[in-house]
């Protein structure tokens, strides 16, 4: 069971291997819907996104609360992230010194990047990196990196990530 109010985001993915898919990201799991054609992918994407937004509006108005909630959702309801990418933070740079290593969801908002930890380290708090603190970014040898300046909450340094194949 995946509660829509707990979803981090939804995205469209097209690949030669899987075709047209819609990925629904919860904190610890991903559900992938496969469409036969691009218009089907777009319909599923818009429908799921609309349902998530409606669920969040109900939560804000107090209509979504249920006495039977099993506590699955460990993140407070928040705006739907613009993009969500499953990543693995490498033991290099800030990943090692700030204990960021392991599986995470890299979530994009209008003003920040948030690393939401999943799996074994999901009890640890999320890490927020304001976009203004990102000095530069790039990729090298199959990894993506962010160089953060001194104004970053984690301090200056690099966060190295490997994006998982979708």
GROMACS .gro file of N, CA and C in nm, residues 27-149:
model
  369
   27UNK      N    1   0.882   0.729   0.002
   27UNK     CA    2   1.012   0.741   0.069
   27UNK      C    3   1.098   0.617   0.047
   28UNK      N    4   1.044   0.499   0.067
   28UNK     CA    5   1.124   0.377   0.061
   28UNK      C    6   1.094   0.286  -0.057
   29UNK      N    7   1.008   0.330  -0.147
   29UNK     CA    8   0.977   0.244  -0.261
   29UNK      C    9   0.936   0.326  -0.382
   30UNK      N   10   0.942   0.260  -0.497
   30UNK     CA   11   0.904   0.323  -0.623
   30UNK      C   12   0.807   0.230  -0.693
   31UNK      N   13   0.699   0.288  -0.745
   31UNK     CA   14   0.603   0.213  -0.825
   31UNK      C   15   0.615   0.265  -0.967
   32UNK      N   16   0.631   0.174  -1.062
   32UNK     CA   17   0.646   0.213  -1.201
   32UNK      C   18   0.527   0.162  -1.280
   33UNK      N   19   0.461   0.253  -1.352
   33UNK     CA   20   0.349   0.219  -1.439
   33UNK      C   21   0.400   0.225  -1.583
   34UNK      N   22   0.376   0.121  -1.659
   34UNK     CA   23   0.423   0.116  -1.797
   34UNK      C   24   0.305   0.140  -1.891
   35UNK      N   25   0.320   0.240  -1.978
   35UNK     CA   26   0.216   0.272  -2.076
   35UNK      C   27   0.263   0.224  -2.214
   36UNK      N   28   0.167   0.187  -2.297
   36UNK     CA   29   0.202   0.138  -2.430
   36UNK      C   30   0.244   0.251  -2.523
   37UNK      N   31   0.188   0.370  -2.502
   37UNK     CA   32   0.218   0.482  -2.590
   37UNK      C   33   0.240   0.607  -2.506
   38UNK      N   34   0.298   0.710  -2.569
   38UNK     CA   35   0.331   0.833  -2.498
   38UNK      C   36   0.206   0.904  -2.445
   39UNK      N   37   0.097   0.902  -2.519
   39UNK     CA   38  -0.024   0.969  -2.471
   39UNK      C   39  -0.079   0.900  -2.346
   40UNK      N   40  -0.064   0.768  -2.339
   40UNK     CA   41  -0.105   0.695  -2.220
   40UNK      C   42  -0.019   0.731  -2.100
   41UNK      N   43   0.110   0.748  -2.125
   41UNK     CA   44   0.202   0.791  -2.020
   41UNK      C   45   0.160   0.928  -1.967
   42UNK      N   46   0.129   1.019  -2.057
   42UNK     CA   47   0.089   1.155  -2.017
   42UNK      C   48  -0.041   1.152  -1.938
   43UNK      N   49  -0.137   1.071  -1.980
   43UNK     CA   50  -0.265   1.060  -1.907
   43UNK      C   51  -0.243   1.008  -1.765
   44UNK      N   52  -0.163   0.901  -1.751
   44UNK     CA   53  -0.133   0.845  -1.619
   44UNK      C   54  -0.061   0.947  -1.532
   45UNK      N   55   0.039   1.014  -1.590
   45UNK     CA   56   0.116   1.113  -1.516
   45UNK      C   57   0.026   1.224  -1.461
   46UNK      N   58  -0.057   1.281  -1.548
   46UNK     CA   59  -0.145   1.391  -1.505
   46UNK      C   60  -0.248   1.344  -1.403
   47UNK      N   61  -0.302   1.223  -1.421
   47UNK     CA   62  -0.401   1.171  -1.327
   47UNK      C   63  -0.341   1.146  -1.189
   48UNK      N   64  -0.224   1.084  -1.184
   48UNK     CA   65  -0.159   1.056  -1.055
   48UNK      C   66  -0.118   1.186  -0.987
   49UNK      N   67  -0.062   1.279  -1.063
   49UNK     CA   68  -0.020   1.408  -1.006
   49UNK      C   69  -0.141   1.482  -0.948
   50UNK      N   70  -0.253   1.480  -1.020
   50UNK     CA   71  -0.374   1.547  -0.972
   50UNK      C   72  -0.425   1.481  -0.843
   51UNK      N   73  -0.424   1.348  -0.838
   51UNK     CA   74  -0.468   1.277  -0.717
   51UNK      C   75  -0.380   1.311  -0.596
   52UNK      N   76  -0.250   1.317  -0.618
   52UNK     CA   77  -0.158   1.351  -0.509
   52UNK      C   78  -0.185   1.493  -0.460
   53UNK      N   79  -0.203   1.587  -0.552
   53UNK     CA   80  -0.229   1.725  -0.514
   53UNK      C   81  -0.361   1.737  -0.439
   54UNK      N   82  -0.465   1.664  -0.482
   54UNK     CA   83  -0.593   1.666  -0.412
   54UNK      C   84  -0.580   1.607  -0.272
   55UNK      N   85  -0.504   1.499  -0.259
   55UNK     CA   86  -0.482   1.436  -0.129
   55UNK      C   87  -0.412   1.532  -0.034
   56UNK      N   88  -0.317   1.606  -0.084
   56UNK     CA   89  -0.244   1.703   0.000
   56UNK      C   90  -0.334   1.819   0.040
   57UNK      N   91  -0.421   1.863  -0.050
   57UNK     CA   92  -0.516   1.970  -0.015
   57UNK      C   93  -0.610   1.922   0.096
   58UNK      N   94  -0.657   1.797   0.086
   58UNK     CA   95  -0.744   1.741   0.190
   58UNK      C   96  -0.672   1.737   0.323
   59UNK      N   97  -0.543   1.700   0.323
   59UNK     CA   98  -0.465   1.696   0.447
   59UNK      C   99  -0.453   1.835   0.508
   60UNK      N  100  -0.431   1.937   0.424
   60UNK     CA  101  -0.418   2.074   0.473
   60UNK      C  102  -0.547   2.123   0.535
   61UNK      N  103  -0.660   2.078   0.483
   61UNK     CA  104  -0.791   2.119   0.535
   61UNK      C  105  -0.837   2.030   0.649
   62UNK      N  106  -0.760   1.928   0.682
   62UNK     CA  107  -0.797   1.838   0.790
   62UNK      C  108  -0.892   1.728   0.749
   63UNK      N  109  -0.923   1.717   0.621
   63UNK     CA  110  -1.018   1.616   0.575
   63UNK      C  111  -0.952   1.480   0.554
   64UNK      N  112  -0.819   1.477   0.540
   64UNK     CA  113  -0.750   1.352   0.508
   64UNK      C  114  -0.712   1.270   0.629
   65UNK      N  115  -0.734   1.319   0.752
   65UNK     CA  116  -0.692   1.247   0.872
   65UNK      C  117  -0.782   1.128   0.897
   66UNK      N  118  -0.722   1.019   0.934
   66UNK     CA  119  -0.797   0.898   0.962
   66UNK      C  120  -0.747   0.836   1.090
   67UNK      N  121  -0.837   0.792   1.175
   67UNK     CA  122  -0.800   0.725   1.299
   67UNK      C  123  -0.730   0.593   1.270
   68UNK      N  124  -0.751   0.538   1.151
   68UNK     CA  125  -0.694   0.409   1.114
   68UNK      C  126  -0.557   0.421   1.048
   69UNK      N  127  -0.501   0.542   1.044
   69UNK     CA  128  -0.370   0.561   0.982
   69UNK      C  129  -0.267   0.476   1.056
   70UNK      N  130  -0.193   0.396   0.981
   70UNK     CA  131  -0.097   0.305   1.044
   70UNK      C  132   0.040   0.367   1.069
   71UNK      N  133   0.054   0.498   1.043
   71UNK     CA  134   0.180   0.566   1.068
   71UNK      C  135   0.287   0.540   0.964
   72UNK      N  136   0.250   0.488   0.848
   72UNK     CA  137   0.348   0.459   0.743
   72UNK      C  138   0.423   0.584   0.701
   73UNK      N  139   0.354   0.696   0.696
   73UNK     CA  140   0.415   0.818   0.644
   73UNK      C  141   0.503   0.882   0.750
   74UNK      N  142   0.633   0.878   0.731
   74UNK     CA  143   0.724   0.933   0.830
   74UNK      C  144   0.765   1.076   0.798
   75UNK      N  145   0.735   1.123   0.678
   75UNK     CA  146   0.762   1.261   0.643
   75UNK      C  147   0.636   1.343   0.658
   76UNK      N  148   0.647   1.467   0.707
   76UNK     CA  149   0.527   1.550   0.712
   76UNK      C  150   0.482   1.581   0.570
   77UNK      N  151   0.352   1.602   0.553
   77UNK     CA  152   0.302   1.637   0.420
   77UNK      C  153   0.371   1.766   0.377
   78UNK      N  154   0.420   1.768   0.256
   78UNK     CA  155   0.493   1.883   0.204
   78UNK      C  156   0.453   1.902   0.060
   79UNK      N  157   0.488   2.018   0.002
   79UNK     CA  158   0.456   2.035  -0.139
   79UNK      C  159   0.519   1.923  -0.221
   80UNK      N  160   0.451   1.885  -0.325
   80UNK     CA  161   0.504   1.783  -0.415
   80UNK      C  162   0.634   1.835  -0.475
   81UNK      N  163   0.739   1.755  -0.469
   81UNK     CA  164   0.867   1.798  -0.524
   81UNK      C  165   0.857   1.807  -0.675
   82UNK      N  166   0.931   1.902  -0.734
   82UNK     CA  167   0.929   1.918  -0.879
   82UNK      C  168   0.987   1.797  -0.949
   83UNK      N  169   1.096   1.745  -0.896
   83UNK     CA  170   1.160   1.626  -0.951
   83UNK      C  171   1.212   1.541  -0.836
   84UNK      N  172   1.218   1.411  -0.857
   84UNK     CA  173   1.274   1.317  -0.759
   84UNK      C  174   1.360   1.218  -0.835
   85UNK      N  175   1.484   1.197  -0.786
   85UNK     CA  176   1.574   1.101  -0.848
   85UNK      C  177   1.625   1.005  -0.741
   86UNK      N  178   1.618   0.875  -0.765
   86UNK     CA  179   1.681   0.781  -0.672
   86UNK      C  180   1.832   0.785  -0.694
   87UNK      N  181   1.908   0.808  -0.587
   87UNK     CA  182   2.054   0.818  -0.598
   87UNK      C  183   2.120   0.738  -0.485
   88UNK      N  184   2.246   0.710  -0.504
   88UNK     CA  185   2.329   0.652  -0.399
   88UNK      C  186   2.442   0.751  -0.373
   89UNK      N  187   2.448   0.803  -0.250
   89UNK     CA  188   2.552   0.898  -0.213
   89UNK      C  189   2.679   0.819  -0.183
   90UNK      N  190   2.787   0.859  -0.248
   90UNK     CA  191   2.916   0.789  -0.237
   90UNK      C  192   2.993   0.834  -0.113
   91UNK      N  193   3.079   0.746  -0.064
   91UNK     CA  194   3.165   0.776   0.051
   91UNK      C  195   3.286   0.856   0.003
   92UNK      N  196   3.260   0.977  -0.037
   92UNK     CA  197   3.363   1.065  -0.092
   92UNK      C  198   3.325   1.207  -0.057
   93UNK      N  199   3.416   1.291  -0.012
   93UNK     CA  200   3.388   1.429   0.023
   93UNK      C  201   3.293   1.437   0.141
   94UNK      N  202   3.190   1.521   0.130
   94UNK     CA  203   3.093   1.537   0.238
   94UNK      C  204   3.013   1.411   0.264
   95UNK      N  205   3.000   1.326   0.163
   95UNK     CA  206   2.928   1.199   0.182
   95UNK      C  207   2.989   1.117   0.292
   96UNK      N  208   3.120   1.122   0.302
   96UNK     CA  209   3.192   1.045   0.404
   96UNK      C  210   3.198   1.122   0.537
   97UNK      N  211   3.239   1.249   0.531
   97UNK     CA  212   3.260   1.325   0.654
   97UNK      C  213   3.130   1.363   0.724
   98UNK      N  214   3.021   1.373   0.654
   98UNK     CA  215   2.892   1.411   0.714
   98UNK      C  216   2.794   1.294   0.721
   99UNK      N  217   2.842   1.174   0.701
   99UNK     CA  218   2.760   1.052   0.708
   99UNK      C  219   2.636   1.059   0.619
  100UNK      N  220   2.657   1.094   0.495
  100UNK     CA  221   2.546   1.102   0.399
  100UNK      C  222   2.539   0.979   0.309
  101UNK      N  223   2.633   0.887   0.322
  101UNK     CA  224   2.642   0.775   0.229
  101UNK      C  225   2.519   0.685   0.234
  102UNK      N  226   2.492   0.623   0.121
  102UNK     CA  227   2.382   0.528   0.113
  102UNK      C  228   2.275   0.573   0.016
  103UNK      N  229   2.167   0.496   0.012
  103UNK     CA  230   2.057   0.526  -0.079
  103UNK      C  231   1.975   0.644  -0.030
  104UNK      N  232   1.938   0.730  -0.123
  104UNK     CA  233   1.857   0.848  -0.093
  104UNK      C  234   1.769   0.881  -0.212
  105UNK      N  235   1.677   0.970  -0.189
  105UNK     CA  236   1.601   1.032  -0.297
  105UNK      C  237   1.649   1.177  -0.302
  106UNK      N  238   1.695   1.222  -0.418
  106UNK     CA  239   1.735   1.360  -0.437
  106UNK      C  240   1.613   1.434  -0.489
  107UNK      N  241   1.560   1.525  -0.408
  107UNK     CA  242   1.433   1.593  -0.439
  107UNK      C  243   1.459   1.741  -0.466
  108UNK      N  244   1.398   1.793  -0.570
  108UNK     CA  245   1.416   1.931  -0.611
  108UNK      C  246   1.292   2.013  -0.579
  109UNK      N  247   1.312   2.128  -0.511
  109UNK     CA  248   1.206   2.226  -0.492
  109UNK      C  249   1.250   2.353  -0.566
  110UNK      N  250   1.171   2.458  -0.556
  110UNK     CA  251   1.206   2.583  -0.623
  110UNK      C  252   1.331   2.647  -0.564
  111UNK      N  253   1.363   2.616  -0.438
  111UNK     CA  254   1.475   2.683  -0.373
  111UNK      C  255   1.582   2.590  -0.315
  112UNK      N  256   1.559   2.459  -0.319
  112UNK     CA  257   1.657   2.370  -0.256
  112UNK      C  258   1.657   2.230  -0.314
  113UNK      N  259   1.762   2.157  -0.281
  113UNK     CA  260   1.773   2.014  -0.307
  113UNK      C  261   1.766   1.945  -0.172
  114UNK      N  262   1.690   1.839  -0.162
  114UNK     CA  263   1.675   1.769  -0.035
  114UNK      C  264   1.712   1.622  -0.057
  115UNK      N  265   1.802   1.572   0.027
  115UNK     CA  266   1.837   1.430   0.026
  115UNK      C  267   1.751   1.361   0.131
  116UNK      N  268   1.655   1.281   0.086
  116UNK     CA  269   1.569   1.205   0.175
  116UNK      C  270   1.627   1.064   0.181
  117UNK      N  271   1.668   1.023   0.298
  117UNK     CA  272   1.734   0.893   0.312
  117UNK      C  273   1.633   0.779   0.311
  118UNK      N  274   1.672   0.669   0.252
  118UNK     CA  275   1.585   0.551   0.244
  118UNK      C  276   1.659   0.429   0.294
  119UNK      N  277   1.587   0.322   0.313
  119UNK     CA  278   1.649   0.196   0.353
  119UNK      C  279   1.696   0.198   0.497
  120UNK      N  280   1.814   0.142   0.520
  120UNK     CA  281   1.871   0.127   0.654
  120UNK      C  282   1.887   0.262   0.724
  121UNK      N  283   1.926   0.365   0.650
  121UNK     CA  284   1.952   0.496   0.711
  121UNK      C  285   1.830   0.588   0.709
  122UNK      N  286   1.709   0.533   0.689
  122UNK     CA  287   1.590   0.618   0.678
  122UNK      C  288   1.551   0.684   0.809
  123UNK      N  289   1.605   0.637   0.922
  123UNK     CA  290   1.577   0.701   1.050
  123UNK      C  291   1.652   0.832   1.065
  124UNK      N  292   1.757   0.852   0.986
  124UNK     CA  293   1.835   0.975   0.993
  124UNK      C  294   1.757   1.087   0.925
  125UNK      N  295   1.777   1.211   0.970
  125UNK     CA  296   1.701   1.322   0.911
  125UNK      C  297   1.742   1.351   0.767
  126UNK      N  298   1.651   1.413   0.694
  126UNK     CA  299   1.679   1.455   0.557
  126UNK      C  300   1.780   1.570   0.561
  127UNK      N  301   1.851   1.590   0.452
  127UNK     CA  302   1.950   1.696   0.442
  127UNK      C  303   1.905   1.794   0.335
  128UNK      N  304   1.892   1.921   0.373
  128UNK     CA  305   1.848   2.025   0.280
  128UNK      C  306   1.968   2.108   0.237
  129UNK      N  307   1.981   2.126   0.104
  129UNK     CA  308   2.089   2.205   0.048
  129UNK      C  309   2.026   2.318  -0.035
  130UNK      N  310   2.028   2.441   0.016
  130UNK     CA  311   1.972   2.551  -0.063
  130UNK      C  312   2.042   2.563  -0.198
  131UNK      N  313   1.966   2.590  -0.302
  131UNK     CA  314   2.025   2.601  -0.436
  131UNK      C  315   2.130   2.711  -0.442
  132UNK      N  316   2.112   2.816  -0.361
  132UNK     CA  317   2.209   2.925  -0.360
  132UNK      C  318   2.344   2.883  -0.303
  133UNK      N  319   2.349   2.772  -0.231
  133UNK     CA  320   2.476   2.726  -0.175
  133UNK      C  321   2.550   2.631  -0.270
  134UNK      N  322   2.489   2.595  -0.383
  134UNK     CA  323   2.556   2.509  -0.481
  134UNK      C  324   2.649   2.595  -0.565
  135UNK      N  325   2.779   2.571  -0.548
  135UNK     CA  326   2.881   2.650  -0.618
  135UNK      C  327   2.895   2.603  -0.763
  136UNK      N  328   2.899   2.472  -0.783
  136UNK     CA  329   2.904   2.415  -0.918
  136UNK      C  330   2.861   2.270  -0.911
  137UNK      N  331   2.839   2.211  -1.028
  137UNK     CA  332   2.798   2.071  -1.035
  137UNK      C  333   2.850   2.012  -1.166
  138UNK      N  334   2.851   1.882  -1.172
  138UNK     CA  335   2.897   1.817  -1.294
  138UNK      C  336   2.893   1.667  -1.280
  139UNK      N  337   2.957   1.599  -1.375
  139UNK     CA  338   2.963   1.453  -1.370
  139UNK      C  339   3.102   1.407  -1.410
  140UNK      N  340   3.142   1.295  -1.353
  140UNK     CA  341   3.273   1.239  -1.380
  140UNK      C  342   3.267   1.090  -1.355
  141UNK      N  343   3.310   1.011  -1.451
  141UNK     CA  344   3.316   0.865  -1.437
  141UNK      C  345   3.185   0.804  -1.386
  142UNK      N  346   3.075   0.843  -1.444
  142UNK     CA  347   2.946   0.784  -1.409
  142UNK      C  348   2.883   0.837  -1.281
  143UNK      N  349   2.947   0.933  -1.217
  143UNK     CA  350   2.891   0.992  -1.095
  143UNK      C  351   2.858   1.138  -1.118
  144UNK      N  352   2.762   1.187  -1.043
  144UNK     CA  353   2.718   1.326  -1.046
  144UNK      C  354   2.766   1.389  -0.917
  145UNK      N  355   2.814   1.513  -0.923
  145UNK     CA  356   2.858   1.577  -0.800
  145UNK      C  357   2.803   1.719  -0.787
  146UNK      N  358   2.787   1.760  -0.663
  146UNK     CA  359   2.750   1.897  -0.628
  146UNK      C  360   2.862   1.953  -0.543
  147UNK      N  361   2.913   2.069  -0.579
  147UNK     CA  362   3.011   2.136  -0.493
  147UNK      C  363   2.936   2.244  -0.417
  148UNK      N  364   2.938   2.233  -0.286
  148UNK     CA  365   2.867   2.327  -0.200
  148UNK      C  366   2.964   2.429  -0.143
  149UNK      N  367   2.916   2.552  -0.129
  149UNK     CA  368   2.998   2.658  -0.072
  149UNK      C  369   2.988   2.661   0.080
   0.00000   0.00000   0.00000
